[in-house]
mmCIF file with all atom_site columns, C-alpha atoms in Angstrom:
data_model
loop_
_atom_site.group_PDB
_atom_site.id
_atom_site.type_symbol
_atom_site.label_atom_id
_atom_site.label_alt_id
_atom_site.label_comp_id
_atom_site.label_asym_id
_atom_site.label_entity_id
_atom_site.label_seq_id
_atom_site.pdbx_PDB_ins_code
_atom_site.Cartn_x
_atom_site.Cartn_y
_atom_site.Cartn_z
_atom_site.occupancy
_atom_site.B_iso_or_equiv
_atom_site.pdbx_formal_charge
_atom_site.auth_seq_id
_atom_site.auth_comp_id
_atom_site.auth_asym_id
_atom_site.auth_atom_id
_atom_site.pdbx_PDB_model_num
ATOM 1   C CA . MET A 1 1   ? 28.219 -4.180  12.637  1.00 66.00 ? 200 MET A CA 1
ATOM 2   C CA . GLY A 1 2   ? 24.955 -2.395  11.851  1.00 88.00 ? 201 GLY A CA 1
ATOM 3   C CA . LEU A 1 3   ? 24.292 -1.050  8.369   1.00 97.00 ? 202 LEU A CA 1
ATOM 4   C CA . GLU A 1 4   ? 20.873 -0.763  6.752   1.00 98.00 ? 203 GLU A CA 1
ATOM 5   C CA . ILE A 1 5   ? 20.818 -2.110  3.197   1.00 98.00 ? 204 ILE A CA 1
ATOM 6   C CA . ILE A 1 6   ? 18.207 -0.340  1.067   1.00 99.00 ? 205 ILE A CA 1
ATOM 7   C CA . PRO A 1 7   ? 17.401 -1.664  -2.428  1.00 98.00 ? 206 PRO A CA 1
ATOM 8   C CA . VAL A 1 8   ? 16.970 0.938   -5.163  1.00 97.00 ? 207 VAL A CA 1
ATOM 9   C CA . ILE A 1 9   ? 14.192 0.943   -7.764  1.00 96.00 ? 208 ILE A CA 1
ATOM 10  C CA . ASP A 1 10  ? 14.615 3.356   -10.698 1.00 94.00 ? 209 ASP A CA 1
ATOM 11  C CA . LEU A 1 11  ? 11.319 3.960   -12.511 1.00 97.00 ? 210 LEU A CA 1
ATOM 12  C CA . ARG A 1 12  ? 10.831 5.156   -16.061 1.00 95.00 ? 211 ARG A CA 1
ATOM 13  C CA . CYS A 1 13  ? 7.618  4.812   -18.065 1.00 95.00 ? 212 CYS A CA 1
ATOM 14  C CA . ARG A 1 14  ? 6.121  2.588   -15.331 1.00 97.00 ? 213 ARG A CA 1
ATOM 15  C CA . LEU A 1 15  ? 8.975  0.052   -15.524 1.00 97.00 ? 214 LEU A CA 1
ATOM 16  C CA . VAL A 1 16  ? 12.078 -0.622  -13.441 1.00 97.00 ? 215 VAL A CA 1
ATOM 17  C CA . VAL A 1 17  ? 15.198 0.344   -15.382 1.00 95.00 ? 216 VAL A CA 1
ATOM 18  C CA . ARG A 1 18  ? 18.823 -0.607  -14.840 1.00 87.00 ? 217 ARG A CA 1
ATOM 19  C CA . ALA A 1 19  ? 21.310 2.132   -14.004 1.00 76.00 ? 218 ALA A CA 1
ATOM 20  C CA . VAL A 1 20  ? 24.411 2.614   -16.164 1.00 74.00 ? 219 VAL A CA 1
ATOM 21  C CA . MET A 1 21  ? 27.052 4.855   -14.567 1.00 65.00 ? 220 MET A CA 1
ATOM 22  C CA . GLY A 1 22  ? 24.361 7.368   -13.694 1.00 62.00 ? 221 GLY A CA 1
ATOM 23  C CA . ARG A 1 23  ? 23.793 8.124   -17.406 1.00 71.00 ? 222 ARG A CA 1
ATOM 24  C CA . ARG A 1 24  ? 20.025 8.128   -17.395 1.00 72.00 ? 223 ARG A CA 1
ATOM 25  C CA . GLU A 1 25  ? 19.697 8.297   -21.173 1.00 74.00 ? 224 GLU A CA 1
ATOM 26  C CA . LEU A 1 26  ? 21.174 4.773   -21.290 1.00 72.00 ? 225 LEU A CA 1
ATOM 27  C CA . TYR A 1 27  ? 18.820 3.214   -18.731 1.00 79.00 ? 226 TYR A CA 1
ATOM 28  C CA . ARG A 1 28  ? 16.779 0.330   -20.132 1.00 87.00 ? 227 ARG A CA 1
ATOM 29  C CA . PRO A 1 29  ? 14.156 -2.013  -18.580 1.00 92.00 ? 228 PRO A CA 1
ATOM 30  C CA . ILE A 1 30  ? 15.899 -4.253  -16.086 1.00 95.00 ? 229 ILE A CA 1
ATOM 31  C CA . GLU A 1 31  ? 16.669 -7.905  -16.681 1.00 94.00 ? 230 GLU A CA 1
ATOM 32  C CA . THR A 1 32  ? 17.288 -9.669  -13.384 1.00 96.00 ? 231 THR A CA 1
ATOM 33  C CA . PRO A 1 33  ? 17.204 -13.232 -12.070 1.00 96.00 ? 232 PRO A CA 1
ATOM 34  C CA . LEU A 1 34  ? 15.086 -11.915 -9.208  1.00 97.00 ? 233 LEU A CA 1
ATOM 35  C CA . SER A 1 35  ? 12.108 -11.190 -11.463 1.00 97.00 ? 234 SER A CA 1
ATOM 36  C CA . GLY A 1 36  ? 10.590 -12.428 -14.683 1.00 96.00 ? 235 GLY A CA 1
ATOM 37  C CA . SER A 1 37  ? 9.742  -8.894  -15.778 1.00 98.00 ? 236 SER A CA 1
ATOM 38  C CA . ALA A 1 38  ? 10.571 -5.219  -15.242 1.00 98.00 ? 237 ALA A CA 1
ATOM 39  C CA . ASN A 1 39  ? 7.186  -4.670  -13.612 1.00 98.00 ? 238 ASN A CA 1
ATOM 40  C CA . PRO A 1 40  ? 7.858  -2.804  -10.345 1.00 98.00 ? 239 PRO A CA 1
ATOM 41  C CA . GLU A 1 41  ? 5.708  -5.114  -8.213  1.00 98.00 ? 240 GLU A CA 1
ATOM 42  C CA . ASP A 1 42  ? 7.478  -8.178  -9.621  1.00 98.00 ? 241 ASP A CA 1
ATOM 43  C CA . VAL A 1 43  ? 10.909 -6.673  -8.983  1.00 98.00 ? 242 VAL A CA 1
ATOM 44  C CA . VAL A 1 44  ? 10.098 -5.701  -5.397  1.00 99.00 ? 243 VAL A CA 1
ATOM 45  C CA . ARG A 1 45  ? 8.631  -9.151  -4.784  1.00 98.00 ? 244 ARG A CA 1
ATOM 46  C CA . GLY A 1 46  ? 11.855 -10.675 -6.100  1.00 98.00 ? 245 GLY A CA 1
ATOM 47  C CA . LEU A 1 47  ? 13.972 -8.486  -3.857  1.00 98.00 ? 246 LEU A CA 1
ATOM 48  C CA . MET A 1 48  ? 11.932 -9.595  -0.862  1.00 98.00 ? 247 MET A CA 1
ATOM 49  C CA . THR A 1 49  ? 12.742 -13.237 -1.652  1.00 97.00 ? 248 THR A CA 1
ATOM 50  C CA . LEU A 1 50  ? 16.417 -12.321 -1.365  1.00 97.00 ? 249 LEU A CA 1
ATOM 51  C CA . TYR A 1 51  ? 16.058 -10.684 2.051   1.00 98.00 ? 250 TYR A CA 1
ATOM 52  C CA . PRO A 1 52  ? 13.199 -9.233  4.162   1.00 98.00 ? 251 PRO A CA 1
ATOM 53  C CA . PHE A 1 53  ? 14.114 -5.613  3.559   1.00 98.00 ? 252 PHE A CA 1
ATOM 54  C CA . LYS A 1 54  ? 12.349 -2.955  5.612   1.00 98.00 ? 253 LYS A CA 1
ATOM 55  C CA . THR A 1 55  ? 12.985 -0.012  3.293   1.00 98.00 ? 254 THR A CA 1
ATOM 56  C CA . ILE A 1 56  ? 12.996 0.515   -0.487  1.00 98.00 ? 255 ILE A CA 1
ATOM 57  C CA . TYR A 1 57  ? 14.259 3.629   -2.284  1.00 98.00 ? 256 TYR A CA 1
ATOM 58  C CA . VAL A 1 58  ? 12.341 4.621   -5.423  1.00 98.00 ? 257 VAL A CA 1
ATOM 59  C CA . ALA A 1 59  ? 13.590 7.184   -7.931  1.00 96.00 ? 258 ALA A CA 1
ATOM 60  C CA . ASP A 1 60  ? 10.839 8.451   -10.238 1.00 96.00 ? 259 ASP A CA 1
ATOM 61  C CA . LEU A 1 61  ? 13.103 9.422   -13.122 1.00 95.00 ? 260 LEU A CA 1
ATOM 62  C CA . ASP A 1 62  ? 10.259 10.776  -15.252 1.00 95.00 ? 261 ASP A CA 1
ATOM 63  C CA . ALA A 1 63  ? 9.252  13.167  -12.471 1.00 96.00 ? 262 ALA A CA 1
ATOM 64  C CA . ILE A 1 64  ? 12.857 14.153  -11.728 1.00 94.00 ? 263 ILE A CA 1
ATOM 65  C CA . GLU A 1 65  ? 13.449 14.935  -15.416 1.00 92.00 ? 264 GLU A CA 1
ATOM 66  C CA . GLY A 1 66  ? 10.084 16.667  -15.852 1.00 94.00 ? 265 GLY A CA 1
ATOM 67  C CA . THR A 1 67  ? 8.832  14.272  -18.537 1.00 95.00 ? 266 THR A CA 1
ATOM 68  C CA . GLY A 1 68  ? 5.915  12.751  -16.628 1.00 96.00 ? 267 GLY A CA 1
ATOM 69  C CA . ASP A 1 69  ? 5.579  10.797  -13.419 1.00 97.00 ? 268 ASP A CA 1
ATOM 70  C CA . ASN A 1 70  ? 5.075  7.346   -11.932 1.00 97.00 ? 269 ASN A CA 1
ATOM 71  C CA . THR A 1 71  ? 2.942  8.493   -9.019  1.00 96.00 ? 270 THR A CA 1
ATOM 72  C CA . ARG A 1 72  ? 0.325  5.780   -9.439  1.00 97.00 ? 271 ARG A CA 1
ATOM 73  C CA . VAL A 1 73  ? 3.022  3.115   -9.717  1.00 98.00 ? 272 VAL A CA 1
ATOM 74  C CA . VAL A 1 74  ? 4.514  4.205   -6.399  1.00 97.00 ? 273 VAL A CA 1
ATOM 75  C CA . GLU A 1 75  ? 1.062  4.315   -4.807  1.00 97.00 ? 274 GLU A CA 1
ATOM 76  C CA . LYS A 1 76  ? 0.431  0.734   -5.913  1.00 97.00 ? 275 LYS A CA 1
ATOM 77  C CA . LEU A 1 77  ? 3.755  -0.343  -4.427  1.00 98.00 ? 276 LEU A CA 1
ATOM 78  C CA . ARG A 1 78  ? 2.762  1.240   -1.128  1.00 97.00 ? 277 ARG A CA 1
ATOM 79  C CA . GLU A 1 79  ? -0.577 -0.573  -1.228  1.00 97.00 ? 278 GLU A CA 1
ATOM 80  C CA . ARG A 1 80  ? 0.928  -3.933  -2.177  1.00 97.00 ? 279 ARG A CA 1
ATOM 81  C CA . PHE A 1 81  ? 3.890  -3.722  0.226   1.00 98.00 ? 280 PHE A CA 1
ATOM 82  C CA . ALA A 1 82  ? 2.362  -1.814  3.116   1.00 96.00 ? 281 ALA A CA 1
ATOM 83  C CA . HIS A 1 83  ? 5.006  -3.078  5.536   1.00 96.00 ? 282 HIS A CA 1
ATOM 84  C CA . LEU A 1 84  ? 7.790  -1.295  3.642   1.00 97.00 ? 283 LEU A CA 1
ATOM 85  C CA . ASP A 1 85  ? 9.032  2.214   4.281   1.00 97.00 ? 284 ASP A CA 1
ATOM 86  C CA . ILE A 1 86  ? 9.262  3.494   0.703   1.00 98.00 ? 285 ILE A CA 1
ATOM 87  C CA . TRP A 1 87  ? 11.595 6.450   0.184   1.00 98.00 ? 286 TRP A CA 1
ATOM 88  C CA . THR A 1 88  ? 10.597 8.352   -2.950  1.00 98.00 ? 287 THR A CA 1
ATOM 89  C CA . ASP A 1 89  ? 12.635 10.899  -4.900  1.00 97.00 ? 288 ASP A CA 1
ATOM 90  C CA . ASN A 1 90  ? 10.317 12.545  -7.429  1.00 97.00 ? 289 ASN A CA 1
ATOM 91  C CA . GLY A 1 91  ? 12.105 15.850  -7.961  1.00 96.00 ? 290 GLY A CA 1
ATOM 92  C CA . VAL A 1 92  ? 9.891  17.762  -5.534  1.00 95.00 ? 291 VAL A CA 1
ATOM 93  C CA . ALA A 1 93  ? 11.211 21.271  -4.925  1.00 94.00 ? 292 ALA A CA 1
ATOM 94  C CA . THR A 1 94  ? 8.412  23.465  -3.539  1.00 95.00 ? 293 THR A CA 1
ATOM 95  C CA . ASP A 1 95  ? 6.787  23.966  -0.161  1.00 95.00 ? 294 ASP A CA 1
ATOM 96  C CA . ASP A 1 96  ? 3.328  23.278  -1.595  1.00 95.00 ? 295 ASP A CA 1
ATOM 97  C CA . ALA A 1 97  ? 4.376  19.968  -3.136  1.00 94.00 ? 296 ALA A CA 1
ATOM 98  C CA . ILE A 1 98  ? 5.960  18.801  0.109   1.00 94.00 ? 297 ILE A CA 1
ATOM 99  C CA . HIS A 1 99  ? 2.935  19.829  2.168   1.00 93.00 ? 298 HIS A CA 1
ATOM 100 C CA . ALA A 1 100 ? 0.682  17.923  -0.242  1.00 94.00 ? 299 ALA A CA 1
ATOM 101 C CA . TRP A 1 101 ? 2.864  14.836  0.092   1.00 92.00 ? 300 TRP A CA 1
ATOM 102 C CA . LEU A 1 102 ? 2.872  14.995  3.879   1.00 89.00 ? 301 LEU A CA 1
ATOM 103 C CA . ASP A 1 103 ? -0.858 15.710  4.103   1.00 90.00 ? 302 ASP A CA 1
ATOM 104 C CA . GLU A 1 104 ? -1.647 12.688  1.927   1.00 90.00 ? 303 GLU A CA 1
ATOM 105 C CA . ASP A 1 105 ? 0.632  10.435  4.005   1.00 87.00 ? 304 ASP A CA 1
ATOM 106 C CA . ARG A 1 106 ? 2.524  9.004   1.038   1.00 90.00 ? 305 ARG A CA 1
ATOM 107 C CA . GLY A 1 107 ? 5.524  7.749   2.991   1.00 92.00 ? 306 GLY A CA 1
ATOM 108 C CA . THR A 1 108 ? 9.070  9.086   3.183   1.00 97.00 ? 307 THR A CA 1
ATOM 109 C CA . LEU A 1 109 ? 10.028 11.854  0.762   1.00 98.00 ? 308 LEU A CA 1
ATOM 110 C CA . VAL A 1 110 ? 13.554 12.361  -0.563  1.00 98.00 ? 309 VAL A CA 1
ATOM 111 C CA . LEU A 1 111 ? 14.609 15.881  -1.500  1.00 98.00 ? 310 LEU A CA 1
ATOM 112 C CA . GLY A 1 112 ? 17.270 15.601  -4.193  1.00 96.00 ? 311 GLY A CA 1
ATOM 113 C CA . SER A 1 113 ? 19.726 18.490  -4.198  1.00 98.00 ? 312 SER A CA 1
ATOM 114 C CA . GLU A 1 114 ? 19.879 18.347  -8.015  1.00 94.00 ? 313 GLU A CA 1
ATOM 115 C CA . SER A 1 115 ? 16.202 19.398  -8.094  1.00 96.00 ? 314 SER A CA 1
ATOM 116 C CA . GLN A 1 116 ? 16.504 22.346  -5.687  1.00 97.00 ? 315 GLN A CA 1
ATOM 117 C CA . ALA A 1 117 ? 16.858 25.981  -6.779  1.00 95.00 ? 316 ALA A CA 1
ATOM 118 C CA . THR A 1 118 ? 17.888 27.117  -3.288  1.00 96.00 ? 317 THR A CA 1
ATOM 119 C CA . GLY A 1 119 ? 18.392 25.529  0.101   1.00 96.00 ? 318 GLY A CA 1
ATOM 120 C CA . ALA A 1 120 ? 15.301 27.197  1.570   1.00 96.00 ? 319 ALA A CA 1
ATOM 121 C CA . VAL A 1 121 ? 12.873 24.316  1.027   1.00 95.00 ? 320 VAL A CA 1
ATOM 122 C CA . ALA A 1 122 ? 15.186 21.723  2.568   1.00 95.00 ? 321 ALA A CA 1
ATOM 123 C CA . ARG A 1 123 ? 15.936 23.935  5.526   1.00 95.00 ? 322 ARG A CA 1
ATOM 124 C CA . GLY A 1 124 ? 12.258 24.653  6.118   1.00 96.00 ? 323 GLY A CA 1
ATOM 125 C CA . PHE A 1 125 ? 11.437 20.955  6.436   1.00 96.00 ? 324 PHE A CA 1
ATOM 126 C CA . LYS A 1 126 ? 14.650 19.661  8.018   1.00 95.00 ? 325 LYS A CA 1
ATOM 127 C CA . ASP A 1 127 ? 12.929 18.804  11.307  1.00 96.00 ? 326 ASP A CA 1
ATOM 128 C CA . ASN A 1 128 ? 10.267 16.632  9.681   1.00 96.00 ? 327 ASN A CA 1
ATOM 129 C CA . PRO A 1 129 ? 11.085 12.943  10.309  1.00 96.00 ? 328 PRO A CA 1
ATOM 130 C CA . ARG A 1 130 ? 9.557  11.911  6.973   1.00 96.00 ? 329 ARG A CA 1
ATOM 131 C CA . LEU A 1 131 ? 12.047 13.943  4.947   1.00 97.00 ? 330 LEU A CA 1
ATOM 132 C CA . VAL A 1 132 ? 15.414 12.677  3.694   1.00 98.00 ? 331 VAL A CA 1
ATOM 133 C CA . LEU A 1 133 ? 17.943 14.911  1.924   1.00 98.00 ? 332 LEU A CA 1
ATOM 134 C CA . SER A 1 134 ? 19.979 13.540  -0.972  1.00 98.00 ? 333 SER A CA 1
ATOM 135 C CA . LEU A 1 135 ? 23.244 15.368  -1.623  1.00 98.00 ? 334 LEU A CA 1
ATOM 136 C CA . ASP A 1 136 ? 23.831 14.630  -5.304  1.00 96.00 ? 335 ASP A CA 1
ATOM 137 C CA . PHE A 1 137 ? 27.319 14.581  -6.801  1.00 96.00 ? 336 PHE A CA 1
ATOM 138 C CA . ARG A 1 138 ? 28.413 13.918  -10.370 1.00 91.00 ? 337 ARG A CA 1
ATOM 139 C CA . GLY A 1 139 ? 32.132 13.283  -10.435 1.00 84.00 ? 338 GLY A CA 1
ATOM 140 C CA . GLY A 1 140 ? 33.677 16.014  -8.327  1.00 84.00 ? 339 GLY A CA 1
ATOM 141 C CA . ALA A 1 141 ? 30.826 18.466  -8.827  1.00 95.00 ? 340 ALA A CA 1
ATOM 142 C CA . PHE A 1 142 ? 27.983 18.996  -6.389  1.00 97.00 ? 341 PHE A CA 1
ATOM 143 C CA . GLN A 1 143 ? 24.578 19.107  -8.074  1.00 96.00 ? 342 GLN A CA 1
ATOM 144 C CA . GLY A 1 144 ? 22.498 21.742  -6.342  1.00 97.00 ? 343 GLY A CA 1
ATOM 145 C CA . PRO A 1 145 ? 22.755 24.907  -4.234  1.00 98.00 ? 344 PRO A CA 1
ATOM 146 C CA . THR A 1 146 ? 25.989 24.836  -2.250  1.00 97.00 ? 345 THR A CA 1
ATOM 147 C CA . GLU A 1 147 ? 24.308 25.889  1.000   1.00 97.00 ? 346 GLU A CA 1
ATOM 148 C CA . LEU A 1 148 ? 22.916 22.367  1.208   1.00 98.00 ? 347 LEU A CA 1
ATOM 149 C CA . LEU A 1 149 ? 26.428 21.195  2.070   1.00 97.00 ? 348 LEU A CA 1
ATOM 150 C CA . ASP A 1 150 ? 26.011 23.042  5.374   1.00 97.00 ? 349 ASP A CA 1
ATOM 151 C CA . PRO A 1 151 ? 24.876 20.549  8.057   1.00 97.00 ? 350 PRO A CA 1
ATOM 152 C CA . THR A 1 152 ? 22.518 23.159  9.530   1.00 96.00 ? 351 THR A CA 1
ATOM 153 C CA . TYR A 1 153 ? 20.303 22.492  6.466   1.00 97.00 ? 352 TYR A CA 1
ATOM 154 C CA . TRP A 1 154 ? 20.245 18.732  6.995   1.00 98.00 ? 353 TRP A CA 1
ATOM 155 C CA . PRO A 1 155 ? 17.413 16.556  8.296   1.00 97.00 ? 354 PRO A CA 1
ATOM 156 C CA . ASP A 1 156 ? 18.210 13.497  10.415  1.00 97.00 ? 355 ASP A CA 1
ATOM 157 C CA . ARG A 1 157 ? 18.911 11.319  7.360   1.00 98.00 ? 356 ARG A CA 1
ATOM 158 C CA . VAL A 1 158 ? 21.204 12.365  4.513   1.00 98.00 ? 357 VAL A CA 1
ATOM 159 C CA . ILE A 1 159 ? 22.090 10.402  1.373   1.00 98.00 ? 358 ILE A CA 1
ATOM 160 C CA . ALA A 1 160 ? 25.491 10.923  -0.250  1.00 97.00 ? 359 ALA A CA 1
ATOM 161 C CA . MET A 1 161 ? 24.580 10.167  -3.871  1.00 96.00 ? 360 MET A CA 1
ATOM 162 C CA . SER A 1 162 ? 27.501 9.570   -6.263  1.00 94.00 ? 361 SER A CA 1
ATOM 163 C CA . LEU A 1 163 ? 25.585 9.640   -9.548  1.00 89.00 ? 362 LEU A CA 1
ATOM 164 C CA . ALA A 1 164 ? 28.474 8.671   -11.844 1.00 87.00 ? 363 ALA A CA 1
ATOM 165 C CA . ARG A 1 165 ? 29.199 5.553   -9.760  1.00 90.00 ? 364 ARG A CA 1
ATOM 166 C CA . ILE A 1 166 ? 25.656 4.182   -9.927  1.00 85.00 ? 365 ILE A CA 1
ATOM 167 C CA . GLY A 1 167 ? 25.583 0.899   -11.817 1.00 81.00 ? 366 GLY A CA 1
ATOM 168 C CA . GLY A 1 168 ? 29.375 0.878   -12.139 1.00 80.00 ? 367 GLY A CA 1
ATOM 169 C CA . ALA A 1 169 ? 32.269 -1.030  -10.607 1.00 76.00 ? 368 ALA A CA 1
ATOM 170 C CA . ALA A 1 170 ? 34.335 1.819   -9.169  1.00 86.00 ? 369 ALA A CA 1
ATOM 171 C CA . GLY A 1 171 ? 33.094 1.325   -5.630  1.00 94.00 ? 370 GLY A CA 1
ATOM 172 C CA . PRO A 1 172 ? 31.647 3.939   -3.280  1.00 96.00 ? 371 PRO A CA 1
ATOM 173 C CA . ASP A 1 173 ? 33.244 7.365   -2.971  1.00 96.00 ? 372 ASP A CA 1
ATOM 174 C CA . PHE A 1 174 ? 34.799 6.618   0.407   1.00 97.00 ? 373 PHE A CA 1
ATOM 175 C CA . GLU A 1 175 ? 36.687 9.908   0.535   1.00 96.00 ? 374 GLU A CA 1
ATOM 176 C CA . ARG A 1 176 ? 33.564 12.020  0.129   1.00 96.00 ? 375 ARG A CA 1
ATOM 177 C CA . LEU A 1 177 ? 31.628 9.815   2.518   1.00 97.00 ? 376 LEU A CA 1
ATOM 178 C CA . GLY A 1 178 ? 34.357 10.322  5.095   1.00 96.00 ? 377 GLY A CA 1
ATOM 179 C CA . GLU A 1 179 ? 34.136 14.087  4.673   1.00 96.00 ? 378 GLU A CA 1
ATOM 180 C CA . LEU A 1 180 ? 30.357 14.116  5.076   1.00 96.00 ? 379 LEU A CA 1
ATOM 181 C CA . ARG A 1 181 ? 30.547 11.710  7.988   1.00 95.00 ? 380 ARG A CA 1
ATOM 182 C CA . GLY A 1 182 ? 32.946 14.144  9.652   1.00 95.00 ? 381 GLY A CA 1
ATOM 183 C CA . LEU A 1 183 ? 30.450 16.988  9.218   1.00 95.00 ? 382 LEU A CA 1
ATOM 184 C CA . ALA A 1 184 ? 27.534 14.946  10.513  1.00 92.00 ? 383 ALA A CA 1
ATOM 185 C CA . ARG A 1 185 ? 26.424 15.527  14.074  1.00 83.00 ? 384 ARG A CA 1
ATOM 186 C CA . ARG A 1 186 ? 23.252 13.645  14.873  1.00 90.00 ? 385 ARG A CA 1
ATOM 187 C CA . HIS A 1 187 ? 22.717 12.934  11.183  1.00 96.00 ? 386 HIS A CA 1
ATOM 188 C CA . GLY A 1 188 ? 22.725 9.454   9.693   1.00 97.00 ? 387 GLY A CA 1
ATOM 189 C CA . ILE A 1 189 ? 24.694 9.280   6.428   1.00 98.00 ? 388 ILE A CA 1
ATOM 190 C CA . TYR A 1 190 ? 23.583 6.834   3.722   1.00 98.00 ? 389 TYR A CA 1
ATOM 191 C CA . ALA A 1 191 ? 25.916 5.860   0.874   1.00 98.00 ? 390 ALA A CA 1
ATOM 192 C CA . ALA A 1 192 ? 24.543 5.602   -2.665  1.00 97.00 ? 391 ALA A CA 1
ATOM 193 C CA . GLY A 1 193 ? 26.424 4.627   -5.786  1.00 93.00 ? 392 GLY A CA 1
ATOM 194 C CA . GLY A 1 194 ? 29.062 2.012   -6.497  1.00 93.00 ? 393 GLY A CA 1
ATOM 195 C CA . VAL A 1 195 ? 28.545 -0.640  -3.809  1.00 96.00 ? 394 VAL A CA 1
ATOM 196 C CA . ARG A 1 196 ? 30.101 -3.821  -5.228  1.00 95.00 ? 395 ARG A CA 1
ATOM 197 C CA . GLY A 1 197 ? 29.633 -6.340  -2.448  1.00 95.00 ? 396 GLY A CA 1
ATOM 198 C CA . ARG A 1 198 ? 30.222 -7.333  1.136   1.00 96.00 ? 397 ARG A CA 1
ATOM 199 C CA . GLU A 1 199 ? 33.696 -5.786  1.457   1.00 97.00 ? 398 GLU A CA 1
ATOM 200 C CA . ASP A 1 200 ? 32.370 -2.355  0.522   1.00 97.00 ? 399 ASP A CA 1
ATOM 201 C CA . LEU A 1 201 ? 29.552 -2.723  3.033   1.00 97.00 ? 400 LEU A CA 1
ATOM 202 C CA . ALA A 1 202 ? 31.976 -3.725  5.778   1.00 97.00 ? 401 ALA A CA 1
ATOM 203 C CA . ARG A 1 203 ? 34.127 -0.666  5.115   1.00 97.00 ? 402 ARG A CA 1
ATOM 204 C CA . LEU A 1 204 ? 31.081 1.609   5.165   1.00 98.00 ? 403 LEU A CA 1
ATOM 205 C CA . ALA A 1 205 ? 29.971 0.130   8.476   1.00 97.00 ? 404 ALA A CA 1
ATOM 206 C CA . GLU A 1 206 ? 33.427 0.667   9.954   1.00 96.00 ? 405 GLU A CA 1
ATOM 207 C CA . MET A 1 207 ? 33.244 4.333   8.880   1.00 95.00 ? 406 MET A CA 1
ATOM 208 C CA . GLY A 1 208 ? 30.041 4.796   10.830  1.00 95.00 ? 407 GLY A CA 1
ATOM 209 C CA . VAL A 1 209 ? 27.825 5.148   7.762   1.00 97.00 ? 408 VAL A CA 1
ATOM 210 C CA . LYS A 1 210 ? 24.186 4.477   8.678   1.00 98.00 ? 409 LYS A CA 1
ATOM 211 C CA . GLY A 1 211 ? 23.100 2.648   5.544   1.00 98.00 ? 410 GLY A CA 1
ATOM 212 C CA . ALA A 1 212 ? 23.729 1.919   1.874   1.00 98.00 ? 411 ALA A CA 1
ATOM 213 C CA . LEU A 1 213 ? 21.488 2.173   -1.179  1.00 98.00 ? 412 LEU A CA 1
ATOM 214 C CA . VAL A 1 214 ? 22.181 -0.794  -3.452  1.00 97.00 ? 413 VAL A CA 1
ATOM 215 C CA . ALA A 1 215 ? 20.834 -2.121  -6.747  1.00 95.00 ? 414 ALA A CA 1
ATOM 216 C CA . THR A 1 216 ? 23.297 -3.696  -9.196  1.00 93.00 ? 415 THR A CA 1
ATOM 217 C CA . ALA A 1 217 ? 25.061 -5.877  -6.613  1.00 95.00 ? 416 ALA A CA 1
ATOM 218 C CA . LEU A 1 218 ? 21.695 -7.361  -5.621  1.00 97.00 ? 417 LEU A CA 1
ATOM 219 C CA . HIS A 1 219 ? 20.592 -8.159  -9.156  1.00 96.00 ? 418 HIS A CA 1
ATOM 220 C CA . ASP A 1 220 ? 24.020 -9.487  -10.186 1.00 93.00 ? 419 ASP A CA 1
ATOM 221 C CA . GLY A 1 221 ? 24.158 -11.859 -7.231  1.00 94.00 ? 420 GLY A CA 1
ATOM 222 C CA . ARG A 1 222 ? 27.192 -10.224 -5.624  1.00 94.00 ? 421 ARG A CA 1
ATOM 223 C CA . LEU A 1 223 ? 25.251 -9.745  -2.390  1.00 96.00 ? 422 LEU A CA 1
ATOM 224 C CA . ALA A 1 224 ? 23.481 -12.786 -1.010  1.00 95.00 ? 423 ALA A CA 1
ATOM 225 C CA . GLY A 1 225 ? 20.801 -12.777 1.640   1.00 96.00 ? 424 GLY A CA 1
ATOM 226 C CA . HIS A 1 226 ? 23.066 -14.260 4.309   1.00 96.00 ? 425 HIS A CA 1
ATOM 227 C CA . GLU A 1 227 ? 25.652 -11.540 3.652   1.00 96.00 ? 426 GLU A CA 1
ATOM 228 C CA . ILE A 1 228 ? 23.047 -8.807  4.007   1.00 97.00 ? 427 ILE A CA 1
ATOM 229 C CA . ALA A 1 229 ? 21.904 -10.401 7.262   1.00 96.00 ? 428 ALA A CA 1
ATOM 230 C CA . GLN A 1 230 ? 25.399 -9.961  8.706   1.00 95.00 ? 429 GLN A CA 1
ATOM 231 C CA . PHE A 1 231 ? 24.838 -6.199  8.798   1.00 95.00 ? 430 PHE A CA 1
ATOM 232 C CA . ALA A 1 232 ? 21.397 -6.286  10.429  1.00 84.00 ? 431 ALA A CA 1
#
């Protein structure tokens, strides 16, 4: 029952913050038993004591919202945890910015649909293995240009991001995930938002979802290391 579990790190003002129903204005520095501080390196180190994850997803909220960036913080994480594949969503939306990222070998780049003006950028880079597309939804509304819902625009890996479920207890949006899974051809679909524990992960695996982005369930102790290992 294979399913890749990917911890999520939300960054604001150089600290890890805790998600609250996707309402970013309410995010505050995280308090977690896995770390004595909200320092990103401490939090990642704590996550690695829970389970030897291979991938971490980082959302640079300052960059996404256009209020600054945490570029150096992410670079330090890559230096300190060189064995990790770090997926970074920093609101990038231009060809030049993507080329710069790829040329500087900064790891895996996530293109968030909420940051895109058109589908052209995503389509132009869809064959690059270091690009991941995040299809962002808030409630029933898609955030971004609707052409990105066309699988011909998709790279190999696609995140189904349910923003309003992040940090909540409603569970994943299984209906939407099923729809996207039905559209997927060779694409791997990754669920993001609402994962509560092992039962949700088991259902996602049964659906053929490739992986799940998780944060709250890890910090709240609802997912233990031995449970994560069952999906390896």
